[in-house]
C-alpha positions in Angstrom: 122.6 61.5 45.5 124.0 63.6 42.9 128.0 63.3 42.7 129.9 66.6 43.1 131.9 68.3 40.5 135.8 67.0 40.3 137.0 70.1 41.3 134.9 70.1 44.5 136.1 66.6 44.9 139.4 67.8 44.9 139.2 70.7 46.9 138.8 68.5 50.1 142.0 68.0 52.4 143.3 64.5 51.3 145.9 61.9 52.9 148.1 60.9 50.0 150.8 58.6 50.7 151.3 59.6 54.4 150.7 63.4 53.7 148.0 65.9 53.6 147.4 67.0 50.1 144.7 69.5 48.6 144.1 70.5 44.9 146.6 67.3 44.4 149.3 69.5 45.9 151.2 69.2 49.3 149.2 71.2 51.5 151.4 72.1 54.7 150.7 75.0 57.3 151.3 77.3 60.3 147.7 78.1 61.3 146.3 79.1 64.4 143.8 77.8 67.2 140.6 80.2 66.7 138.3 78.1 69.1 135.8 81.5 69.2 135.6 82.3 65.3 131.8 81.2 65.5 130.7 83.3 68.5 132.2 86.0 66.7 130.1 84.7 63.8 126.8 85.4 65.7 124.7 88.0 64.9 125.1 89.4 68.2 129.0 88.6 68.1 131.2 90.6 66.2 131.1 89.9 62.4 133.0 93.3 61.5 135.8 91.8 63.7 135.6 88.6 62.3 136.0 89.6 58.8 139.2 91.8 60.0 140.7 89.4 61.5 140.3 86.4 58.6 141.7 88.9 56.3 144.5 89.7 59.0 145.3 86.1 58.9 145.2 85.4 55.3 147.6 88.3 54.9 150.1 86.0 57.3 149.7 83.2 54.6 147.5 81.4 57.1 145.3 78.8 55.3 144.1 76.6 58.4 142.1 76.9 61.8 141.1 75.1 64.6 138.0 76.0 66.1 135.4 74.3 68.4 131.5 73.2 67.1 130.1 75.0 70.2 129.6 75.0 74.1 127.7 72.3 75.8 125.5 73.5 78.9 124.8 76.7 81.0 127.0 77.2 84.2 127.5 80.1 86.8 131.0 79.0 86.9 133.4 81.6 85.5 135.6 78.9 83.7 132.8 78.0 81.8 132.2 79.6 78.2 128.8 81.3 77.9 126.9 81.3 74.5 126.1 77.7 74.5 125.1 76.0 71.3 123.8 73.2 73.2 122.0 74.7 76.3 120.3 71.3 77.1 121.2 68.0 76.2 119.8 67.5 72.5 118.4 71.3 72.2 120.4 73.8 70.2 120.4 77.7 70.2 119.9 78.5 66.6 121.7 81.8 67.2 125.1 79.8 67.8 123.9 77.4 64.8 124.1 80.7 62.6 127.4 82.0 63.9 129.0 78.6 63.1 127.4 78.7 59.5 128.9 82.7 59.0 131.9 81.8 60.2 132.4 78.9 57.7 131.3 80.9 54.8 133.7 83.4 55.7 136.8 81.3 55.8 135.8 79.9 52.8 135.8 83.1 50.9 139.6 83.4 51.8 140.4 80.1 51.2 141.2 79.0 54.5 140.1 75.4 55.9 138.9 74.7 59.3 139.4 71.9 61.9 136.0 71.6 63.7 136.5 69.8 67.6 133.2 68.4 68.3 133.7 68.3 72.2 135.9 69.0 75.1 137.9 67.2 77.8 138.0 70.3 79.7 135.3 72.3 81.7 135.8 75.7 79.6 133.2 74.3 77.2 131.1 72.2 78.9 132.7 69.0 77.4 132.5 65.2 78.4 131.8 66.1 82.2 128.4 67.8 80.8 127.2 65.0 79.2 127.7 63.0 82.3 125.7 65.6 84.6 123.3 65.6 82.1 122.7 61.7 82.5 122.6 61.8 86.0 126.1 60.8 86.6 126.7 63.6 89.4 126.9 67.4 89.7 129.8 69.3 87.7 132.9 68.9 89.7 134.4 72.2 88.4 138.4 71.9 88.9 138.4 75.6 90.6 135.7 74.5 92.9 136.3 70.6 93.2 140.0 70.8 92.7 141.5 68.9 89.7 141.6 65.1 90.7 137.9 65.3 91.2 137.2 66.4 87.9 139.5 64.5 86.0 138.1 61.4 87.8 134.5 62.4 87.0 135.4 63.0 83.1 136.7 59.4 83.2 133.3 58.2 84.1 132.5 59.1 80.1 134.0 56.0 78.6 131.4 53.8 80.3 128.3 55.9 80.2 126.3 54.4 77.2 123.6 57.4 77.6 126.4 59.9 77.3 128.0 58.2 74.8 124.8 57.9 72.6 123.8 61.7 73.2 127.4 62.5 72.0 126.7 60.3 68.6 123.2 62.3 68.3 125.4 65.7 68.5 128.0 64.4 66.1 124.7 63.5 63.6 123.5 66.6 64.3 126.4 68.9 63.4 127.3 67.1 60.7 124.4 66.4 58.8 123.7 70.3 58.8 123.2 72.4 55.9 125.0 75.8 55.9 122.3 78.4 55.6 124.9 81.1 53.9 126.5 78.9 51.2 123.2 76.1 50.6 126.0 73.7 51.0 125.7 70.7 53.1 128.8 70.5 55.7 129.5 67.1 54.5 130.0 68.6 51.1 132.1 71.7 52.3 135.5 71.6 51.8 136.1 74.5 53.9 136.0 71.8 57.0 139.4 70.3 56.9 138.7 67.7 59.4 136.3 66.7 62.1 138.0 66.1 65.4 136.2 63.8 68.0 137.2 66.3 70.8 139.6 68.9 72.0 142.4 66.4 74.1 140.4 63.7 74.8 142.2 61.6 77.6 141.3 58.2 79.4 141.8 60.1 82.4 143.2 57.3 84.3 145.2 54.4 83.8 142.0 52.0 84.5 140.3 53.7 81.6 142.7 53.3 79.1 141.2 49.9 77.4 137.9 51.5 77.3 138.9 54.7 76.1 140.9 53.2 73.0 137.5 51.2 72.3 135.3 54.1 72.1 138.2 56.0 70.1 137.6 53.1 67.3 133.8 53.1 68.0 133.3 56.8 67.3 135.7 57.5 64.9 133.8 54.7 62.8 130.2 56.2 63.4 131.6 59.6 62.2 132.9 58.4 59.0 129.8 56.3 58.5 127.8 60.0 58.3 130.7 61.7 56.2 133.0 59.9 54.2 134.3 63.2 52.2 136.3 64.7 55.5 139.4 63.9 57.2 138.9 62.5 61.2 141.1 62.8 64.1 141.2 62.0 67.3 142.5 65.6 68.8 145.1 64.1 71.2 148.1 65.8 72.9 150.1 62.5 72.4 152.1 60.6 75.0 151.2 63.1 77.9 147.8 63.1 77.0 147.5 58.8 76.9 148.5 58.6 80.6 152.4 59.0 79.6 151.9 55.7 77.1 152.9 56.7 73.7 151.7 52.9 72.4 148.3 53.9 73.5 148.8 56.9 71.2 149.8 54.8 68.6 147.1 52.3 68.8 144.4 55.3 68.4 145.9 56.6 65.4 146.2 52.9 64.2 142.5 53.0 63.4 141.6 53.0 59.8 139.1 55.8 60.2 141.4 58.0 62.1 143.3 59.9 59.2 145.9 61.6 60.5 147.6 61.6 64.1 147.9 65.0 66.4 150.0 66.0 69.3 149.9 69.3 71.6 153.0 70.8 73.5 152.6 72.7 76.8 156.1 73.6 78.4 154.3 75.2 81.3 151.4 73.1 81.8 153.9 70.1 81.9 156.3 71.4 84.3 159.1 71.7 82.0 159.7 75.1 82.4 160.6 77.0 85.9 160.1 80.2 85.6 162.1 81.1 88.4 165.3 79.3 87.0 164.5 80.6 83.5 167.9 80.5 81.5 168.6 76.7 82.4 165.2 75.3 81.9 164.1 77.4 78.7 167.3 75.4 77.2 165.7 72.4 78.6 162.5 73.1 77.2 163.8 73.6 73.7 165.3 70.1 73.7 162.2 68.8 75.3 159.9 70.1 72.5 162.1 68.8 69.8 162.4 65.3 71.3 158.6 65.1 71.8 157.8 66.1 68.1 160.5 63.7 66.9 159.1 60.7 69.1 155.8 61.0 67.9 156.6 61.7 64.0 158.9 58.7 64.1 155.7 56.5 65.0 153.2 58.9 62.3 156.1 57.8 59.7 155.3 54.0 60.7 151.8 54.5 60.5 152.3 56.2 57.1 150.0 59.1 58.4 150.3 62.8 58.8 151.3 64.4 61.8 149.8 67.8 63.1 151.3 69.7 66.0 147.6 71.4 66.8 148.4 73.3 69.9 151.5 75.0 70.9 151.5 77.8 73.4 154.3 79.7 75.2 154.0 82.8 77.7 155.2 86.3 76.7 158.7 87.6 78.6 159.0 87.6 82.0 155.4 85.5 82.1 153.2 88.8 81.7 150.1 88.9 79.8 150.0 92.6 78.5 150.2 92.8 74.8 152.8 95.2 74.7 155.4 92.9 76.6 158.2 91.6 74.4 157.9 88.1 73.0 161.7 87.2 72.4 161.8 83.7 74.1 158.5 82.9 72.7 159.7 83.9 69.1 162.9 81.7 69.8 160.8 78.4 70.8 158.6 79.0 67.6 161.8 79.3 65.2 163.0 76.2 66.8 159.8 74.3 65.9 159.0 75.6 62.6 162.8 74.5 62.1 161.7 70.8 62.0 159.8 71.3 59.1 163.5 71.0 57.5 164.5 68.0 59.1 162.5 66.3 56.4 160.1 64.4 58.6 157.5 62.9 56.2 154.6 63.0 58.8 155.1 66.3 60.0 152.6 68.4 57.8 151.0 71.3 60.4 151.3 73.2 63.4 148.6 75.3 64.7 149.7 78.2 67.0 147.4 78.6 70.6 146.1 80.6 69.8 144.8 83.7 68.0 144.3 86.7 70.1 143.5 88.9 67.4 142.2 92.4 67.9 140.9 91.3 71.2 142.2 92.8 74.6 141.7 92.1 78.3 139.1 94.5 79.9 141.1 95.3 82.9 144.7 94.4 84.5 143.3 91.6 86.3 143.4 89.5 83.2 140.4 87.7 83.9 137.6 87.1 81.3 133.9 87.9 81.8 130.8 87.8 79.8 130.8 90.7 77.8 134.5 91.3 77.6 136.5 90.3 74.0 137.3 87.1 73.2 141.2 86.5 73.0 142.9 83.1 72.5 143.2 82.2 75.9 139.7 80.6 77.4 138.3 81.8 80.6 139.5 80.0 83.3 143.0 81.7 82.1 144.8 84.8 82.0 143.9 86.8 79.0 147.0 87.4 77.6 149.0 84.2 78.8 149.4 82.3 75.6 147.8 84.1 72.5 149.2 85.9 69.5 148.0 89.4 69.2 147.7 91.3 65.9 150.4 93.7 67.1 152.8 90.9 67.9 155.1 91.9 64.7 158.0 89.5 65.6 156.2 86.5 66.1 153.7 87.0 62.8 156.5 87.7 60.6 158.0 84.1 61.8 154.9 82.7 61.0 154.6 84.6 57.3 157.9 83.5 56.4 157.6 79.9 57.2 154.1 80.1 55.7 156.0 81.8 52.2 158.5 78.8 52.6 156.0 75.5 52.9 153.9 77.0 50.3 156.7 76.4 47.7 156.7 73.0 45.8 158.2 70.4 47.6 161.4 69.2 45.5 
């Protein structure tokens, strides 16, 4: 195999002494979740919008995005995204692969790196439950139909399903071994990809699964690294809240040598930190809980000498409303508190990805429910369209992001 030029090698995001670097310089960022990037990149998507939004993000100083590789399976359930990358197990839609290639090629033009998650714990893109259905372990129990408890118990079976794990490995190999048709660059040699992420929010989904979950993270991280030694790898976990309230388990899965950096997600509303009927009191509590959650995990990341990225954090608009015209005063305060933690000289804290960028997208009606043919916004289809996302008109939020990115771009002293 031909060796890559030295400048190409250096252009990959690396871990140096527990911190992210690129081209030998510190690489810290406020980025965005942009999970639908590859869907806009399809020829039948909206490539003009993709170009405008990537230009817009670049102007905000954003150098990192987090996106999905693609959707697994076909479903009539409203919460399951359409446009599947893998309509059937092991069968791939070339039009969606083309969209992924195009998205990565366009990100590269703007010097933006992308973290790609390879699957999902949740129903909105198929995910682990789809592998279970494909391999005869039962019908897909969508939470909207079967309830959350039934869904979570079902997903937890993934870790003991050998056929599912083997199919997932084949999926990883298929994607990672791909060559981008727009750049003619193998994915393994493309520094636009910052990291492969095993999945979005992989959880044990039951205390009884903690051991096999941990074992699988170790095995699959080693397998992915055997396919691609150029790129970083992370698990995609939420932290203590995603490991059965077991922060030691979170530490253990990030202790594997093939897991290059740690991740946490923070969801104040989903974790019931917020009570909108008692907003003023619980907002103050939420801000303190958020800071403690970051610090608790950052201390462990420091012990591991690995970077930490807060790769999902979202907060509703004022009044818990969804219209882009609604103010974002409280969200901006929440984000400002979070961005201020960069100044606490936490060695491990290297990046934050806001959930999520809605850009030009808008809900098609005042029901705020996504349906096929609607524009994509940052909220997945099971949620109100406008719940957590940052629109291109959210000037105060975007100004905060720009200012923080400007500071982070300065040399570290």
